[in-house]
Amino acid sequence: MEIQIRKIGNSKGAVIPAPLLKELGLDIGTSLDAHAENGRLVLEPKRASKYQLDELLQQCDPQAATPDDLTNWEQANAVGNELL
């Protein structure tokens, strides 16, 4: 399938034909990662990252101070029928 690069405003771009989008399961608003590979333009859909708990915990600083708003909330008196 041949596609031409076109002028789009002050940029250049290419229109991806609807049948190709349908075949790939892509739609308007899909984010793509673009890179060159062996002289070719490669477009790949960006998929949502799946995080592992241990990866997220490695990013945490256990020595970090508790934010003031959270400290205030934890120290607030009950105002209703909350169970502790």
mmCIF file of N, CA and C in Angstrom:
data_model
loop_
_atom_site.group_PDB
_atom_site.id
_atom_site.type_symbol
_atom_site.label_atom_id
_atom_site.label_comp_id
_atom_site.label_asym_id
_atom_site.label_seq_id
_atom_site.Cartn_x
_atom_site.Cartn_y
_atom_site.Cartn_z
ATOM 1 N N MET A 1 0.851 -1.165 0.000
ATOM 2 C CA MET A 1 0.000 0.000 0.000
ATOM 3 C C MET A 1 0.902 1.235 0.000
ATOM 4 N N GLU A 2 0.725 2.087 -0.951
ATOM 5 C CA GLU A 2 1.554 3.283 -1.073
ATOM 6 C C GLU A 2 0.860 4.465 -0.416
ATOM 7 N N ILE A 3 1.640 5.201 0.371
ATOM 8 C CA ILE A 3 1.145 6.393 1.059
ATOM 9 C C ILE A 3 2.123 7.523 0.764
ATOM 10 N N GLN A 4 1.615 8.720 0.501
ATOM 11 C CA GLN A 4 2.480 9.862 0.219
ATOM 12 C C GLN A 4 2.554 10.779 1.433
ATOM 13 N N ILE A 5 3.735 11.385 1.596
ATOM 14 C CA ILE A 5 3.897 12.394 2.640
ATOM 15 C C ILE A 5 3.273 13.680 2.121
ATOM 16 N N ARG A 6 2.464 14.320 2.969
ATOM 17 C CA ARG A 6 1.738 15.537 2.583
ATOM 18 C C ARG A 6 2.083 16.676 3.525
ATOM 19 N N LYS A 7 1.815 17.882 3.065
ATOM 20 C CA LYS A 7 1.942 19.050 3.927
ATOM 21 C C LYS A 7 0.656 19.150 4.740
ATOM 22 N N ILE A 8 0.821 19.248 6.049
ATOM 23 C CA ILE A 8 -0.323 19.393 6.952
ATOM 24 C C ILE A 8 -0.016 20.595 7.844
ATOM 25 N N GLY A 9 -0.610 21.750 7.515
ATOM 26 C CA GLY A 9 -0.278 22.974 8.234
ATOM 27 C C GLY A 9 1.181 23.310 7.996
ATOM 28 N N ASN A 10 1.933 23.541 9.077
ATOM 29 C CA ASN A 10 3.365 23.821 8.966
ATOM 30 C C ASN A 10 4.198 22.550 9.081
ATOM 31 N N SER A 11 3.546 21.404 9.136
ATOM 32 C CA SER A 11 4.243 20.125 9.291
ATOM 33 C C SER A 11 4.053 19.265 8.057
ATOM 34 N N LYS A 12 4.576 18.080 8.135
ATOM 35 C CA LYS A 12 4.367 17.088 7.081
ATOM 36 C C LYS A 12 3.856 15.828 7.748
ATOM 37 N N GLY A 13 3.047 15.062 7.034
ATOM 38 C CA GLY A 13 2.493 13.847 7.614
ATOM 39 C C GLY A 13 1.986 12.916 6.540
ATOM 40 N N ALA A 14 1.527 11.782 6.985
ATOM 41 C CA ALA A 14 0.967 10.782 6.081
ATOM 42 C C ALA A 14 -0.356 10.309 6.658
ATOM 43 N N VAL A 15 -1.304 10.059 5.786
ATOM 44 C CA VAL A 15 -2.615 9.568 6.195
ATOM 45 C C VAL A 15 -2.588 8.047 6.142
ATOM 46 N N ILE A 16 -2.996 7.423 7.236
ATOM 47 C CA ILE A 16 -3.045 5.961 7.288
ATOM 48 C C ILE A 16 -4.443 5.534 6.846
ATOM 49 N N PRO A 17 -4.547 4.737 5.799
ATOM 50 C CA PRO A 17 -5.859 4.329 5.281
ATOM 51 C C PRO A 17 -6.688 3.569 6.328
ATOM 52 N N ALA A 18 -7.996 3.813 6.299
ATOM 53 C CA ALA A 18 -8.916 3.194 7.256
ATOM 54 C C ALA A 18 -8.811 1.673 7.298
ATOM 55 N N PRO A 19 -8.712 0.966 6.155
ATOM 56 C CA PRO A 19 -8.607 -0.498 6.235
ATOM 57 C C PRO A 19 -7.369 -0.965 7.013
ATOM 58 N N LEU A 20 -6.266 -0.224 6.876
ATOM 59 C CA LEU A 20 -5.053 -0.588 7.600
ATOM 60 C C LEU A 20 -5.231 -0.331 9.098
ATOM 61 N N LEU A 21 -5.860 0.793 9.441
ATOM 62 C CA LEU A 21 -6.139 1.078 10.850
ATOM 63 C C LEU A 21 -7.013 -0.012 11.455
ATOM 64 N N LYS A 22 -8.035 -0.418 10.703
ATOM 65 C CA LYS A 22 -8.945 -1.455 11.191
ATOM 66 C C LYS A 22 -8.203 -2.775 11.388
ATOM 67 N N GLU A 23 -7.371 -3.134 10.439
ATOM 68 C CA GLU A 23 -6.607 -4.383 10.524
ATOM 69 C C GLU A 23 -5.693 -4.395 11.751
ATOM 70 N N LEU A 24 -5.136 -3.232 12.086
ATOM 71 C CA LEU A 24 -4.216 -3.127 13.216
ATOM 72 C C LEU A 24 -4.921 -2.844 14.539
ATOM 73 N N GLY A 25 -6.236 -2.606 14.485
ATOM 74 C CA GLY A 25 -6.987 -2.317 15.706
ATOM 75 C C GLY A 25 -6.679 -0.943 16.275
ATOM 76 N N LEU A 26 -6.373 0.012 15.388
ATOM 77 C CA LEU A 26 -6.049 1.370 15.809
ATOM 78 C C LEU A 26 -7.204 2.300 15.487
ATOM 79 N N ASP A 27 -7.270 3.425 16.212
ATOM 80 C CA ASP A 27 -8.340 4.386 15.981
ATOM 81 C C ASP A 27 -7.792 5.787 16.211
ATOM 82 N N ILE A 28 -8.610 6.773 15.947
ATOM 83 C CA ILE A 28 -8.235 8.164 16.175
ATOM 84 C C ILE A 28 -7.856 8.326 17.643
ATOM 85 N N GLY A 29 -6.755 8.998 17.890
ATOM 86 C CA GLY A 29 -6.307 9.229 19.260
ATOM 87 C C GLY A 29 -5.292 8.215 19.759
ATOM 88 N N THR A 30 -5.072 7.137 18.997
ATOM 89 C CA THR A 30 -4.073 6.150 19.403
ATOM 90 C C THR A 30 -2.688 6.782 19.332
ATOM 91 N N SER A 31 -1.910 6.656 20.394
ATOM 92 C CA SER A 31 -0.536 7.165 20.399
ATOM 93 C C SER A 31 0.383 6.150 19.741
ATOM 94 N N LEU A 32 1.277 6.662 18.905
ATOM 95 C CA LEU A 32 2.224 5.798 18.211
ATOM 96 C C LEU A 32 3.646 6.201 18.574
ATOM 97 N N ASP A 33 4.519 5.228 18.656
ATOM 98 C CA ASP A 33 5.945 5.470 18.823
ATOM 99 C C ASP A 33 6.565 5.370 17.437
ATOM 100 N N ALA A 34 7.302 6.397 17.018
ATOM 101 C CA ALA A 34 7.924 6.409 15.690
ATOM 102 C C ALA A 34 9.431 6.357 15.834
ATOM 103 N N HIS A 35 10.066 5.474 15.058
ATOM 104 C CA HIS A 35 11.524 5.410 15.042
ATOM 105 C C HIS A 35 11.998 4.847 13.707
ATOM 106 N N ALA A 36 13.269 5.104 13.428
ATOM 107 C CA ALA A 36 13.877 4.584 12.202
ATOM 108 C C ALA A 36 14.582 3.274 12.532
ATOM 109 N N GLU A 37 14.413 2.306 11.645
ATOM 110 C CA GLU A 37 15.031 0.990 11.836
ATOM 111 C C GLU A 37 15.492 0.473 10.479
ATOM 112 N N ASN A 38 16.793 0.347 10.309
ATOM 113 C CA ASN A 38 17.363 -0.133 9.045
ATOM 114 C C ASN A 38 16.848 0.651 7.838
ATOM 115 N N GLY A 39 16.797 1.975 7.966
ATOM 116 C CA GLY A 39 16.361 2.817 6.864
ATOM 117 C C GLY A 39 14.863 2.840 6.649
ATOM 118 N N ARG A 40 14.101 2.293 7.586
ATOM 119 C CA ARG A 40 12.635 2.274 7.476
ATOM 120 C C ARG A 40 12.015 3.080 8.605
ATOM 121 N N LEU A 41 10.869 3.656 8.305
ATOM 122 C CA LEU A 41 10.080 4.328 9.328
ATOM 123 C C LEU A 41 9.188 3.276 9.972
ATOM 124 N N VAL A 42 9.298 3.136 11.276
ATOM 125 C CA VAL A 42 8.497 2.142 11.996
ATOM 126 C C VAL A 42 7.569 2.876 12.952
ATOM 127 N N LEU A 43 6.282 2.597 12.860
ATOM 128 C CA LEU A 43 5.275 3.145 13.771
ATOM 129 C C LEU A 43 4.712 1.985 14.581
ATOM 130 N N GLU A 44 4.755 2.122 15.902
ATOM 131 C CA GLU A 44 4.223 1.073 16.765
ATOM 132 C C GLU A 44 3.274 1.693 17.776
ATOM 133 N N PRO A 45 2.118 1.064 18.005
ATOM 134 C CA PRO A 45 1.194 1.594 19.006
ATOM 135 C C PRO A 45 1.836 1.563 20.387
ATOM 136 N N LYS A 46 1.627 2.628 21.134
ATOM 137 C CA LYS A 46 2.121 2.665 22.508
ATOM 138 C C LYS A 46 1.071 1.986 23.374
ATOM 139 N N ARG A 47 1.460 0.985 24.047
ATOM 140 C CA ARG A 47 0.561 0.252 24.938
ATOM 141 C C ARG A 47 0.775 0.746 26.363
ATOM 142 N N ALA A 48 -0.281 0.725 27.145
ATOM 143 C CA ALA A 48 -0.180 1.148 28.539
ATOM 144 C C ALA A 48 0.789 0.237 29.282
ATOM 145 N N SER A 49 1.652 0.861 30.060
ATOM 146 C CA SER A 49 2.611 0.088 30.838
ATOM 147 C C SER A 49 1.903 -0.646 31.963
ATOM 148 N N LYS A 50 2.336 -1.858 32.221
ATOM 149 C CA LYS A 50 1.830 -2.616 33.357
ATOM 150 C C LYS A 50 2.927 -2.616 34.405
ATOM 151 N N TYR A 51 2.619 -2.060 35.552
ATOM 152 C CA TYR A 51 3.601 -1.931 36.607
ATOM 153 C C TYR A 51 3.537 -3.122 37.549
ATOM 154 N N GLN A 52 4.673 -3.453 38.116
ATOM 155 C CA GLN A 52 4.767 -4.467 39.149
ATOM 156 C C GLN A 52 4.953 -3.733 40.478
ATOM 157 N N LEU A 53 4.366 -4.275 41.540
ATOM 158 C CA LEU A 53 4.438 -3.624 42.840
ATOM 159 C C LEU A 53 5.878 -3.382 43.268
ATOM 160 N N ASP A 54 6.752 -4.352 43.083
ATOM 161 C CA ASP A 54 8.142 -4.169 43.513
ATOM 162 C C ASP A 54 8.830 -3.037 42.747
ATOM 163 N N GLU A 55 8.474 -2.833 41.469
ATOM 164 C CA GLU A 55 9.043 -1.728 40.695
ATOM 165 C C GLU A 55 8.577 -0.387 41.247
ATOM 166 N N LEU A 56 7.307 -0.306 41.618
ATOM 167 C CA LEU A 56 6.766 0.939 42.166
ATOM 168 C C LEU A 56 7.371 1.238 43.532
ATOM 169 N N LEU A 57 7.522 0.208 44.361
ATOM 170 C CA LEU A 57 8.078 0.415 45.695
ATOM 171 C C LEU A 57 9.538 0.852 45.637
ATOM 172 N N GLN A 58 10.263 0.416 44.615
ATOM 173 C CA GLN A 58 11.658 0.826 44.466
ATOM 174 C C GLN A 58 11.776 2.327 44.207
ATOM 175 N N GLN A 59 10.715 2.932 43.709
ATOM 176 C CA GLN A 59 10.726 4.363 43.420
ATOM 177 C C GLN A 59 10.364 5.200 44.641
ATOM 178 N N CYS A 60 9.913 4.553 45.705
ATOM 179 C CA CYS A 60 9.476 5.266 46.906
ATOM 180 C C CYS A 60 10.653 5.539 47.832
ATOM 181 N N ASP A 61 10.584 6.667 48.522
ATOM 182 C CA ASP A 61 11.594 7.015 49.518
ATOM 183 C C ASP A 61 10.967 6.859 50.893
ATOM 184 N N PRO A 62 11.304 5.792 51.630
ATOM 185 C CA PRO A 62 10.689 5.573 52.945
ATOM 186 C C PRO A 62 11.058 6.661 53.951
ATOM 187 N N GLN A 63 12.093 7.448 53.661
ATOM 188 C CA GLN A 63 12.518 8.527 54.558
ATOM 189 C C GLN A 63 11.821 9.852 54.234
ATOM 190 N N ALA A 64 11.025 9.878 53.181
ATOM 191 C CA ALA A 64 10.354 11.119 52.775
ATOM 192 C C ALA A 64 9.352 11.549 53.841
ATOM 193 N N ALA A 65 9.268 12.850 54.041
ATOM 194 C CA ALA A 65 8.325 13.397 55.019
ATOM 195 C C ALA A 65 6.892 13.208 54.531
ATOM 196 N N THR A 66 5.991 12.991 55.482
ATOM 197 C CA THR A 66 4.568 12.871 55.156
ATOM 198 C C THR A 66 4.040 14.263 54.819
ATOM 199 N N PRO A 67 3.304 14.423 53.719
ATOM 200 C CA PRO A 67 2.755 15.738 53.366
ATOM 201 C C PRO A 67 1.846 16.273 54.479
ATOM 202 N N ASP A 68 1.859 17.598 54.666
ATOM 203 C CA ASP A 68 1.077 18.227 55.734
ATOM 204 C C ASP A 68 -0.400 17.893 55.652
ATOM 205 N N ASP A 69 -0.982 17.892 54.454
ATOM 206 C CA ASP A 69 -2.419 17.631 54.348
ATOM 207 C C ASP A 69 -2.760 16.213 54.806
ATOM 208 N N LEU A 70 -1.890 15.248 54.549
ATOM 209 C CA LEU A 70 -2.140 13.879 54.988
ATOM 210 C C LEU A 70 -1.971 13.762 56.501
ATOM 211 N N THR A 71 -0.965 14.436 57.045
ATOM 212 C CA THR A 71 -0.764 14.438 58.498
ATOM 213 C C THR A 71 -1.972 15.050 59.187
ATOM 214 N N ASN A 72 -2.461 16.182 58.680
ATOM 215 C CA ASN A 72 -3.637 16.839 59.265
ATOM 216 C C ASN A 72 -4.857 15.934 59.202
ATOM 217 N N TRP A 73 -5.038 15.233 58.100
ATOM 218 C CA TRP A 73 -6.186 14.347 57.945
ATOM 219 C C TRP A 73 -6.101 13.187 58.936
ATOM 220 N N GLU A 74 -4.898 12.618 59.097
ATOM 221 C CA GLU A 74 -4.727 11.496 60.021
ATOM 222 C C GLU A 74 -4.966 11.905 61.467
ATOM 223 N N GLN A 75 -4.701 13.167 61.801
ATOM 224 C CA GLN A 75 -4.848 13.642 63.174
ATOM 225 C C GLN A 75 -6.213 14.269 63.441
ATOM 226 N N ALA A 76 -7.054 14.373 62.439
ATOM 227 C CA ALA A 76 -8.365 15.011 62.597
ATOM 228 C C ALA A 76 -9.285 14.136 63.447
ATOM 229 N N ASN A 77 -10.161 14.796 64.196
ATOM 230 C CA ASN A 77 -11.155 14.087 65.002
ATOM 231 C C ASN A 77 -12.284 13.577 64.118
ATOM 232 N N ALA A 78 -12.893 12.481 64.530
ATOM 233 C CA ALA A 78 -14.040 11.940 63.802
ATOM 234 C C ALA A 78 -15.188 12.935 63.870
ATOM 235 N N VAL A 79 -15.957 13.057 62.792
ATOM 236 C CA VAL A 79 -17.074 13.998 62.769
ATOM 237 C C VAL A 79 -18.409 13.290 62.576
ATOM 238 N N GLY A 80 -18.391 12.001 62.430
ATOM 239 C CA GLY A 80 -19.629 11.255 62.206
ATOM 240 C C GLY A 80 -19.572 9.922 62.917
ATOM 241 N N ASN A 81 -19.969 8.886 62.228
ATOM 242 C CA ASN A 81 -19.998 7.546 62.809
ATOM 243 C C ASN A 81 -18.874 6.666 62.268
ATOM 244 N N GLU A 82 -17.703 7.276 62.036
ATOM 245 C CA GLU A 82 -16.582 6.509 61.516
ATOM 246 C C GLU A 82 -16.169 5.435 62.506
ATOM 247 N N LEU A 83 -15.786 4.298 61.991
ATOM 248 C CA LEU A 83 -15.280 3.220 62.830
ATOM 249 C C LEU A 83 -13.772 3.191 62.705
ATOM 250 N N LEU A 84 -13.111 3.061 63.831
ATOM 251 C CA LEU A 84 -11.652 2.996 63.806
ATOM 252 C C LEU A 84 -11.199 1.607 64.150
#
